[in-house]
Tab-separated table of C-alpha atoms in Angstrom:
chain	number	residue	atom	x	y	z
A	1	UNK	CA	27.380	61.232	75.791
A	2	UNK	CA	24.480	61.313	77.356
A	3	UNK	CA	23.829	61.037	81.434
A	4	UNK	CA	22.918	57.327	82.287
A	5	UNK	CA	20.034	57.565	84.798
A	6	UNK	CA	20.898	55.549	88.412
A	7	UNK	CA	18.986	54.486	91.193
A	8	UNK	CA	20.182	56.034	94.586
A	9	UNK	CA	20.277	52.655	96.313
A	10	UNK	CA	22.158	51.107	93.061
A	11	UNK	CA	25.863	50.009	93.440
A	12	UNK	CA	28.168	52.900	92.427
A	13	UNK	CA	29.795	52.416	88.345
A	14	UNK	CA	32.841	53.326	89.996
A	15	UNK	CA	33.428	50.261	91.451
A	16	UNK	CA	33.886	51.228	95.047
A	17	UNK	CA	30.871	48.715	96.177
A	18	UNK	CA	28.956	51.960	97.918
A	19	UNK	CA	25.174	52.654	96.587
A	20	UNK	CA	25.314	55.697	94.441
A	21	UNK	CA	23.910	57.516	96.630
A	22	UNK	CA	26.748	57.412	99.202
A	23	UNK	CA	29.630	57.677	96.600
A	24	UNK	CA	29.898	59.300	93.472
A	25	UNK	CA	25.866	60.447	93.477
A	26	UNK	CA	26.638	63.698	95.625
A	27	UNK	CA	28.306	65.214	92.931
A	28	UNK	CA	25.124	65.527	91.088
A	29	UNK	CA	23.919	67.592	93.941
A	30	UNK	CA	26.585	70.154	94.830
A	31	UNK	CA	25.651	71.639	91.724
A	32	UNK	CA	22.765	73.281	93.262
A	33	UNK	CA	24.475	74.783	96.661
A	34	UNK	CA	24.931	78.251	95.022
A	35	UNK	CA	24.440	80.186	92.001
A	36	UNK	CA	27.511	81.729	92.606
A	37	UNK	CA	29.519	80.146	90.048
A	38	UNK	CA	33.205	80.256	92.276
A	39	UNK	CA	31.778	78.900	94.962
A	40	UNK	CA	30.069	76.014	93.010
A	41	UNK	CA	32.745	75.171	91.155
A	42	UNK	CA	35.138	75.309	94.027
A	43	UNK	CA	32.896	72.693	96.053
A	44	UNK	CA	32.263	70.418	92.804
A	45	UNK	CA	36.621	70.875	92.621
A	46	UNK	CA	36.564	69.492	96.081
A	47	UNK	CA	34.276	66.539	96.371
A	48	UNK	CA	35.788	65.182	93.007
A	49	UNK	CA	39.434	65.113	94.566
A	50	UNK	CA	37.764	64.014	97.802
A	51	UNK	CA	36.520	61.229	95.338
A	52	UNK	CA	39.857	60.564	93.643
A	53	UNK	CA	41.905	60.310	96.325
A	54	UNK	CA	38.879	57.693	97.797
A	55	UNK	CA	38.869	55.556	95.034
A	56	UNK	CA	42.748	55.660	94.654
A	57	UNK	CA	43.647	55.635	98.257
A	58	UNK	CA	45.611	51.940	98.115
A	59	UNK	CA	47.887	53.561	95.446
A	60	UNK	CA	48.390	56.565	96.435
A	61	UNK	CA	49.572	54.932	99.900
A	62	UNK	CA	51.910	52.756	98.540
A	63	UNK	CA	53.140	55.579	95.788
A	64	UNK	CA	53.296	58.915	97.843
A	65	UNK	CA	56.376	58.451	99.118
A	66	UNK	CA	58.469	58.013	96.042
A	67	UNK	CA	56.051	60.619	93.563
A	68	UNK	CA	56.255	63.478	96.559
A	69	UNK	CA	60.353	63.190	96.407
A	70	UNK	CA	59.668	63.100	92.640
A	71	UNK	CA	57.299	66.299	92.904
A	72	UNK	CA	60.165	68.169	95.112
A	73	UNK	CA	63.280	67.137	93.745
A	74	UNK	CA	64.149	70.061	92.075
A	75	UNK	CA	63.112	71.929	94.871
A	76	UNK	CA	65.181	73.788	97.188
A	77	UNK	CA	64.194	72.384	100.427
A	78	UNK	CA	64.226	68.314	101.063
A	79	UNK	CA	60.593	68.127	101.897
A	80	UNK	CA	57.255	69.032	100.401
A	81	UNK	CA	55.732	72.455	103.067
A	82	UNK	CA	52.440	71.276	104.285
A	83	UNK	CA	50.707	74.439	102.685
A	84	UNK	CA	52.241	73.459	99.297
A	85	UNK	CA	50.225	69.594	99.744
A	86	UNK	CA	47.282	70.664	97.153
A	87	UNK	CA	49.705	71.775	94.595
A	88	UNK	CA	51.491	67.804	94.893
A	89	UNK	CA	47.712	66.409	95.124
A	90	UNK	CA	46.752	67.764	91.773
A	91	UNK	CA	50.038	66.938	90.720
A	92	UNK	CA	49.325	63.615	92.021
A	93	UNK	CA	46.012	63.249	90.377
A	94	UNK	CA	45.827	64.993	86.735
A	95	UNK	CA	49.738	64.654	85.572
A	96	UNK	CA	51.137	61.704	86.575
A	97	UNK	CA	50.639	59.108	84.278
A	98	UNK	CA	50.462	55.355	85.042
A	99	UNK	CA	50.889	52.151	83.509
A	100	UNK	CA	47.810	52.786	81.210
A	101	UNK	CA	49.385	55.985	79.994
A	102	UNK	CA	46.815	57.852	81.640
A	103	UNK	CA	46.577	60.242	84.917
A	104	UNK	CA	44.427	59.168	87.811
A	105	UNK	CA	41.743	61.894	86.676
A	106	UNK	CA	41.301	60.301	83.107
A	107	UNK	CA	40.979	57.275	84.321
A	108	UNK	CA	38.536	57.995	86.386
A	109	UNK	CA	36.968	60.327	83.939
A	110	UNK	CA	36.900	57.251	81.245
A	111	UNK	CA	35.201	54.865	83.473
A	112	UNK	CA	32.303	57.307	85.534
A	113	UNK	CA	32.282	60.115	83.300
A	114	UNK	CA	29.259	59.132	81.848
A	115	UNK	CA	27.484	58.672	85.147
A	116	UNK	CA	28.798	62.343	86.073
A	117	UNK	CA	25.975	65.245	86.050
A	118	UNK	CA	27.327	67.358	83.422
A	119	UNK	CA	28.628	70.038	85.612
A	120	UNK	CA	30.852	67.725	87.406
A	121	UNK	CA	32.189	66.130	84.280
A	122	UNK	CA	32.973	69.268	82.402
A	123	UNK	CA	35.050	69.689	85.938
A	124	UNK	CA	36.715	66.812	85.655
A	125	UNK	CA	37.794	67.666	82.049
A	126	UNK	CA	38.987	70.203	83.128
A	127	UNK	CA	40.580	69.418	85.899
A	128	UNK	CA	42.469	66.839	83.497
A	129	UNK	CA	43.787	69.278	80.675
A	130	UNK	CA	44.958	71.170	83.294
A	131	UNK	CA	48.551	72.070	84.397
A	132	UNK	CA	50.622	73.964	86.468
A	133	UNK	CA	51.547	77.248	85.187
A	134	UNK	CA	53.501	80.191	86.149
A	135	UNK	CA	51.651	83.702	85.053
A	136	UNK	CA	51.851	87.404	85.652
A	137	UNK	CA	49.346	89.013	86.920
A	138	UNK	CA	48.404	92.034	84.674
A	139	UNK	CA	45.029	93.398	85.430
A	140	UNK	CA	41.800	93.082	87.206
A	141	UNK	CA	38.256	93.880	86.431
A	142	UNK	CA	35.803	93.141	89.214
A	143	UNK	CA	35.553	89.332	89.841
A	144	UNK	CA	38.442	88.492	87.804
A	145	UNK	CA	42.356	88.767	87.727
A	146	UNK	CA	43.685	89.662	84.554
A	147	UNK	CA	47.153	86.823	84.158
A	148	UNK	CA	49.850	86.066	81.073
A	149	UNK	CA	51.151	82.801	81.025
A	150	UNK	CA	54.533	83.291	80.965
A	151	UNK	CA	55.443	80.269	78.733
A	152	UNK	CA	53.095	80.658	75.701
A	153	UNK	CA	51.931	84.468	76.406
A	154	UNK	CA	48.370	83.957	76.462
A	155	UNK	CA	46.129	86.081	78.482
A	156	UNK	CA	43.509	84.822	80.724
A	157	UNK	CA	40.636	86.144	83.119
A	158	UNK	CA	40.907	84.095	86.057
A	159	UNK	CA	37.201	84.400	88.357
A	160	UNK	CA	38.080	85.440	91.770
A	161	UNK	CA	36.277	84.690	95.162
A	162	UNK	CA	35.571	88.333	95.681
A	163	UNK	CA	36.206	91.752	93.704
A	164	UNK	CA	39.627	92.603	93.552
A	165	UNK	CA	41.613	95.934	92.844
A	166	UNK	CA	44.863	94.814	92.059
A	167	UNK	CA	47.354	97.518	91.862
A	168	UNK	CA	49.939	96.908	89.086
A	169	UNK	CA	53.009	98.834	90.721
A	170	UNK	CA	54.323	95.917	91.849
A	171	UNK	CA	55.262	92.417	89.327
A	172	UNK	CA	53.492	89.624	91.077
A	173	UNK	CA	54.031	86.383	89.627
A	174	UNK	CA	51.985	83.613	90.205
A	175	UNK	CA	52.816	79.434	90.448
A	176	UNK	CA	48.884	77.560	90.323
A	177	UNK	CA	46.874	75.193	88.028
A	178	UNK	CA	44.621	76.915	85.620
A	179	UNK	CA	41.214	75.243	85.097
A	180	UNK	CA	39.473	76.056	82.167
A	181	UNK	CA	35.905	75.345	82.193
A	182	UNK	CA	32.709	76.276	80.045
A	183	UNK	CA	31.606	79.720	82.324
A	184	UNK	CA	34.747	80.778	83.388
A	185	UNK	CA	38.566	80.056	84.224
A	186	UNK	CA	39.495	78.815	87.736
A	187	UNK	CA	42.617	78.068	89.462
A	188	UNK	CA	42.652	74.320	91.566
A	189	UNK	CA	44.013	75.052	95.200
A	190	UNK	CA	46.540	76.875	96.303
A	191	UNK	CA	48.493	79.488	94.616
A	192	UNK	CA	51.864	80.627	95.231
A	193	UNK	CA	53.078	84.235	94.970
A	194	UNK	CA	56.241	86.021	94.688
A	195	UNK	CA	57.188	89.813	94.134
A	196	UNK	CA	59.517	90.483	91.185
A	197	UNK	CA	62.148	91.936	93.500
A	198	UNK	CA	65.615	90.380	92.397
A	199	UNK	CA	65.478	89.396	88.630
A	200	UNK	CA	62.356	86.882	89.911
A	201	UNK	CA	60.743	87.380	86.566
A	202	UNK	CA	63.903	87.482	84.704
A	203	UNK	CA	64.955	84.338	85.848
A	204	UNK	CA	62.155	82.219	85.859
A	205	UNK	CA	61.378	83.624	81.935
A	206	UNK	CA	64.885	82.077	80.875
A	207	UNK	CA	64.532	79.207	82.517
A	208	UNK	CA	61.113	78.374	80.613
A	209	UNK	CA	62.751	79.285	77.198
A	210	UNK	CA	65.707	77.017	78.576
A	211	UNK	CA	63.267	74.231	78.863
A	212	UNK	CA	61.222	74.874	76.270
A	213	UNK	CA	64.082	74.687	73.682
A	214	UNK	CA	65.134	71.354	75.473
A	215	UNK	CA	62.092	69.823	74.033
A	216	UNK	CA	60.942	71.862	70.708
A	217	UNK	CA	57.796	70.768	71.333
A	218	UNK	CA	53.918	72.807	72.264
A	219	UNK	CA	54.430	74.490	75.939
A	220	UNK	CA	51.472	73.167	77.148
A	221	UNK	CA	53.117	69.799	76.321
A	222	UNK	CA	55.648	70.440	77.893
A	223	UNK	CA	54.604	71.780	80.845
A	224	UNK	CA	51.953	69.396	81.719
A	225	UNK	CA	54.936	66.099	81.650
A	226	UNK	CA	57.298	68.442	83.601
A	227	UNK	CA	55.027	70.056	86.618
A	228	UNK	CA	57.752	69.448	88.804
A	229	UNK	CA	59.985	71.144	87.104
A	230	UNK	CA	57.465	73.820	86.895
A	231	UNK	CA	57.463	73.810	90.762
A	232	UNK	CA	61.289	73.456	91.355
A	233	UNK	CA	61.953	77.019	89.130
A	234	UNK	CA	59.575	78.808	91.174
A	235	UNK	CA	60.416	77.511	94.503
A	236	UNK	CA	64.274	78.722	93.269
A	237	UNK	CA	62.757	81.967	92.242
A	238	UNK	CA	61.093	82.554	95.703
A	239	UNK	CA	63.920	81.465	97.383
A	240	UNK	CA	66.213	83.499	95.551
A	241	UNK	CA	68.556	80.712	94.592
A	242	UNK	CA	70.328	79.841	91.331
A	243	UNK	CA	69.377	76.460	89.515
A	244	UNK	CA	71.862	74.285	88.220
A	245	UNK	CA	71.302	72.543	85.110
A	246	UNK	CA	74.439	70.416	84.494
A	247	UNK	CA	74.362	71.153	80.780
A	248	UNK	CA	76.721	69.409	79.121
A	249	UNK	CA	76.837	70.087	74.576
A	250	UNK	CA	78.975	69.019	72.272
A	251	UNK	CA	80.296	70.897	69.023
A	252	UNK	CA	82.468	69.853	66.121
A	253	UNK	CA	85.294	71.859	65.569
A	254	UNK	CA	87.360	70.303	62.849
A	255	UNK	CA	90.449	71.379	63.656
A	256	UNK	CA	93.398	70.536	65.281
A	257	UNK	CA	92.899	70.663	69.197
A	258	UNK	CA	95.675	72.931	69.599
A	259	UNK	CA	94.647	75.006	66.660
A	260	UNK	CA	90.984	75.247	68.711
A	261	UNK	CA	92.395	75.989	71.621
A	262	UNK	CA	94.244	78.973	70.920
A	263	UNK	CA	91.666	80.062	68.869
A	264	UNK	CA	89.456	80.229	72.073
A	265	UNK	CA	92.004	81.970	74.377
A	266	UNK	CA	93.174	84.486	71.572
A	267	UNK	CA	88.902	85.416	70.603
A	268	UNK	CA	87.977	85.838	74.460
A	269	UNK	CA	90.772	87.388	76.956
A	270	UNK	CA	88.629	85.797	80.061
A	271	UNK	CA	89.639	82.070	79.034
A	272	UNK	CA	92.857	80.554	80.296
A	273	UNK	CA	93.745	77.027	80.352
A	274	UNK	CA	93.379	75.354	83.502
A	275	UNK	CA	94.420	71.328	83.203
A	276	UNK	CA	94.966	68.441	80.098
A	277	UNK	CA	93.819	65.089	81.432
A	278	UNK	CA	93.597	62.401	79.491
A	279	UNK	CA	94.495	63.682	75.684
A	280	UNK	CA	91.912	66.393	76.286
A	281	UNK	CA	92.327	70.408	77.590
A	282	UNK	CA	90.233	71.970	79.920
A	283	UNK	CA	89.479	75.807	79.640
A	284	UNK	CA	87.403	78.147	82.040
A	285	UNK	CA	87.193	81.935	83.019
A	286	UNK	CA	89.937	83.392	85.615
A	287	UNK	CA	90.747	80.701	88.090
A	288	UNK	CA	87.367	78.470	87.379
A	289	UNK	CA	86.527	78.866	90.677
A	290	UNK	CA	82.840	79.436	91.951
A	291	UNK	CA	80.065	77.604	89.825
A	292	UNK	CA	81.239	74.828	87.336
A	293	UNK	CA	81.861	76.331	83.913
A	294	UNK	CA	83.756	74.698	81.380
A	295	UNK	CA	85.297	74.439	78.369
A	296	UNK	CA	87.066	70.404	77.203
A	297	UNK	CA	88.683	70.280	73.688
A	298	UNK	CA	89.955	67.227	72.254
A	299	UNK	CA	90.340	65.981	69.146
A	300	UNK	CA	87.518	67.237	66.766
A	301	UNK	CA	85.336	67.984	69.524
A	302	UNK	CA	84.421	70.795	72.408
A	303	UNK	CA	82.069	70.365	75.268
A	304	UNK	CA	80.307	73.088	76.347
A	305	UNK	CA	79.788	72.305	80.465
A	306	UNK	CA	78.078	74.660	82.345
A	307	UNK	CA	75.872	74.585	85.764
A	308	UNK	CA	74.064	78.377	85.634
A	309	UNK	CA	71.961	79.860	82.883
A	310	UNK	CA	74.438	82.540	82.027
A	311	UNK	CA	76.968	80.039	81.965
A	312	UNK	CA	75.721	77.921	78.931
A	313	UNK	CA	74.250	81.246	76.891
A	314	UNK	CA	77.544	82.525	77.282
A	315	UNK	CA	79.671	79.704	76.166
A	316	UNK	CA	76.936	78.616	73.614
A	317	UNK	CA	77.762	82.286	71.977
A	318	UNK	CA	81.071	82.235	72.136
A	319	UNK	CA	81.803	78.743	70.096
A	320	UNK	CA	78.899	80.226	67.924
A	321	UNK	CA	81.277	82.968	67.496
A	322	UNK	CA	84.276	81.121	66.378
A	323	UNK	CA	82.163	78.039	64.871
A	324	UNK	CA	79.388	79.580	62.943
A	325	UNK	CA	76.944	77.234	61.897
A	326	UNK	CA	78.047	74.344	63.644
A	327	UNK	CA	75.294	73.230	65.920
A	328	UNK	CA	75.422	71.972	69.335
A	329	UNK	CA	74.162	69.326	70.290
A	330	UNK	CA	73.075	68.342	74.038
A	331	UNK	CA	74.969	65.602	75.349
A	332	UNK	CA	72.598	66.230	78.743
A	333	UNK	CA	71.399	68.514	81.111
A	334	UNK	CA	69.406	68.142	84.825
A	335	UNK	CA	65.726	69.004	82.831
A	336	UNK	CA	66.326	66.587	79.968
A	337	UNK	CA	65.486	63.047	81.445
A	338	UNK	CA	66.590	61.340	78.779
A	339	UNK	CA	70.069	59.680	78.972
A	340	UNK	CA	72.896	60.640	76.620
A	341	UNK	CA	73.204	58.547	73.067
A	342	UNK	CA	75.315	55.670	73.697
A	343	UNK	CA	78.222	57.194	72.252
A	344	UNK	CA	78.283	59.914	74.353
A	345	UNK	CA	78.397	58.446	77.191
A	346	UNK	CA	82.164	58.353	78.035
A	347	UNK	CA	81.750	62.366	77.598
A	348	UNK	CA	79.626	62.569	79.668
A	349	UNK	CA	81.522	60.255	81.884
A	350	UNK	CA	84.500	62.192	81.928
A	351	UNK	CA	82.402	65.288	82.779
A	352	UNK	CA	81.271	63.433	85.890
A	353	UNK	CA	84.778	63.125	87.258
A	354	UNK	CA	86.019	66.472	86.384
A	355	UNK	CA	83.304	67.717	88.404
A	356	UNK	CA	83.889	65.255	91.238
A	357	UNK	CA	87.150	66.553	91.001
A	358	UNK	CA	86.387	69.478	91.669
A	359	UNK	CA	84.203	68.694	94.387
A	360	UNK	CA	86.750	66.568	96.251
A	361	UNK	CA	89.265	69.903	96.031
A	362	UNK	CA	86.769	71.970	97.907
A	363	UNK	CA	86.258	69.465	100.459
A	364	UNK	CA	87.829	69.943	103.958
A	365	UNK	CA	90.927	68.083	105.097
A	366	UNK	CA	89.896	67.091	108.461
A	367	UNK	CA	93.390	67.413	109.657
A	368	UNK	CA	94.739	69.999	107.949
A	369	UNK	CA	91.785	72.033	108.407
A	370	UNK	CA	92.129	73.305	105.085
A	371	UNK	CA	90.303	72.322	102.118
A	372	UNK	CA	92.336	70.044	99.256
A	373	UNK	CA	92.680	73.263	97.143
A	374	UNK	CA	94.151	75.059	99.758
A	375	UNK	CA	96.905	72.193	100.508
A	376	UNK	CA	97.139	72.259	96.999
A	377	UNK	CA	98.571	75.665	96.897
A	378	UNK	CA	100.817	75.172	99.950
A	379	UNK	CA	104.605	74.062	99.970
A	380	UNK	CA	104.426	70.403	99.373
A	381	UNK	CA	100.525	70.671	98.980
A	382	UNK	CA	100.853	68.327	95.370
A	383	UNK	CA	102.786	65.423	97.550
A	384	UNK	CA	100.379	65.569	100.726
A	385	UNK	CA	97.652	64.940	98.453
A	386	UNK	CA	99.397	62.317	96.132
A	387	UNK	CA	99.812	60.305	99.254
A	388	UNK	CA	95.978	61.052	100.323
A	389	UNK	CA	94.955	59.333	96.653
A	390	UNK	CA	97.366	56.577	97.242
A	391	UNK	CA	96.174	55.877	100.753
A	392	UNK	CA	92.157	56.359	99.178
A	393	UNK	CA	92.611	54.112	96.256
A	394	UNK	CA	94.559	51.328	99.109
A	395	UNK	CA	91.423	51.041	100.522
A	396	UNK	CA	88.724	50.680	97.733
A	397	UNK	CA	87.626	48.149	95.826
A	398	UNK	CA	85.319	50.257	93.589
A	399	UNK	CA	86.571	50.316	89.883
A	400	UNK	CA	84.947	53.803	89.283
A	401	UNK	CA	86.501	54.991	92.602
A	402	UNK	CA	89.829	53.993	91.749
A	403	UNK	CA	89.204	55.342	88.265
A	404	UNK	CA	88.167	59.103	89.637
A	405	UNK	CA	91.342	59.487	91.983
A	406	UNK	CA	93.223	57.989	88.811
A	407	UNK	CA	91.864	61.269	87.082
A	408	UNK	CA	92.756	63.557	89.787
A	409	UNK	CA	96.369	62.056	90.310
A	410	UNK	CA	96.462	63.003	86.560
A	411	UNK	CA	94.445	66.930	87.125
A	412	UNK	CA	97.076	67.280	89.425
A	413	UNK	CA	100.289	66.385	87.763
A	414	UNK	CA	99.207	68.739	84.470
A	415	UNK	CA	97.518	71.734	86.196
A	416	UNK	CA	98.282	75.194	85.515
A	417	UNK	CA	97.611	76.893	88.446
């Protein structure tokens, strides 16, 4: 579409009730700062988020709050570093969609694009395709670093500030939002950088092929609806700590339960059986301590319940083992935001208060000074904490509280260890 020609003095399109000249004309003149192409694109980069974040600045006020706990909350740490504030401002501006369906970058685009110089407005597209990424750097040559994005394994040349001579003995993987515009590819503000060191790479590959098989759909998709979860695997993998996914799948076994169960324990040695609570039998590896890994059979059915990565493949390949062909289907899991099918809910339910359960054991009696799975395993642990239930549920009038230390009482009274 073609530029529409404005006075200086004119009221801006935008709506802000400036003249042009003092809003969204500028843009038309950055253009000519400098022929160097990073530079220019950089400052065109600027002023239009400078714009944005003008033009939006009663939202944004009222919605920063809730979308920055949303941006973080699969982060590590409980609030957003100030150096990491351009990664939740694109965020912010290109991803998030409102009520229109749109982010606040195509919005904008829709209504001034066409009183954009062209150099801003192919900026602004591509501002608004764009999303964060995670890559590997690879190469460089001159000017440019040489990346592969390490969800669809496309290569890119990604224009630099100034030469580079990047020395490939080292991984270095990369967290930032690729732009991709006519003359070159650019990434928006800041970058974040971590050293494969630990498994860095190892981990956060899984994890994308972990989320990308969540949704079976194009990666870009995908990772343009789920840039926080983008951000919360990285800032795991910098921070060298494991992500848990609370998957929870289901499987058909057709068989009796009992006839399932000892299938299970007599295929894999590492299985033992830990409780049965209510008509269903709960299996894990050695003492199913440490990170929450289950196995429930009832009647018909297994769930597959795992927090960690390894966790889920593993168990996944063992019932594929015994049950092959027999799909599993996802009841839930952290990265899926979609609840569970109506009839899976009390599944899932009784998922929740395992766990709880064993939360609660691994909390700290505050005069005991032991945790509830150590007076467990001391003489006359089971009656101490019998009485601690009764005394709990005397003094709630919560139906699902009363319910959970109903299920313990009953974990209790049929555990095997």
């Amino acid at each position: 579409m073609a530029k529409h020609k404005i006075g200086r003095n004119a009221p801006c399109p935008c709506g802000s009730g400036k003249k042009y000249k003092h809003c969204c004309g500028p843009l038309a003149e950055i253009t000519s700062i400098s022929i160097d192409p990073f530079i220019r694109y950089n400052d065109i980069m600027t002023a239009l988020k400078l714009k944005l974040d003008h033009a939006n600045r009663d939202y944004i006020r009222k919605q920063r709050r809730s979308l920055q706990s949303r941006f973080i909350r699969f982060a590590t740490e409980q609030y957003l570093p100030p150096e990491h504030e351009t990664l939740f401002s694109d965020w912010l501006w290109f991803d998030v969609e409102g009520e229109s369906g749109c982010s606040i970058g195509e919005l904008y685009l829709q209504e001034n694009g066409p009183y954009l110089d062209t150099a801003s407005r192919n900026c602004l597209e591509a501002l608004s395709r764009s999303r964060l990424g995670i890559y590997e750097a690879i190469g460089s040559s001159y000017m440019h670093l040489l990346v592969r994005d390490l969800a669809t394994g496309l290569e890119q040349a990604v224009l630099l500030k100034e030469p580079l001579e990047f020395d490939n003995s080292a991984t270095i993987l990369l967290l930032g939002r690729l732009a991709q515009l006519p003359e070159d590819n650019m990434f928006s503000g800041m970058v974040l950088m971590v050293e494969d060191k630990a498994l860095e790479k190892a981990f956060l590959t899984e994890h994308i092929q972990y989320l990308l098989n969540l949704y079976d759909d194009d990666a870009e998709k995908v990772f343009k609806q789920n840039g926080e979860v983008v951000y919360g695997l990285f800032n795991h993998a910098q921070n060298k700590t494991v992500f848990k996914l609370n998957d929870i799948r289901m499987l058909y076994h057709h068989t009796t339960q009992e006839e399932a169960v000892q299938r299970i324990l007599a295929a894999f040695s590492g299985y033992r059986l830990l409780h049965a609570s209510q008509g269903w039998s709960w299996l894990a590896t050695g003492d199913g301590s440490g990170t929450y890994a289950r196995l429930a059979i009832g009647p018909e059915i297994i769930l597959s319940c795992a927090d960690l990565l390894d966790e889920v493949d593993s168990q996944a390949k063992h019932l594929s083992q015994l049950w092959p062909g027999e799909p599993q289907q996802l009841v839930s899991s952290v990265l899926y935001p979609y609840p569970p099918a109506a009839e899976m809910v009390p599944l899932w339910l009784m998922v929740i208060k395992d766990k709880e359960t064993e939360r609660w054991l691994d909390m700290s009696h505050s005069e005991e000074g032991l945790t509830f799975r150590q007076l467990l395993a001391e003489e006359g642990g089971k009656e101490s904490l019998e009485a601690i239930l009764t005394r709990f549920e005397s003094t709630r009038d919560s139906e699902e509280e009363k319910e959970l230390a109903a299920y313990i009482r009953e974990r209790l009274s049929t555990a095997t260890q």
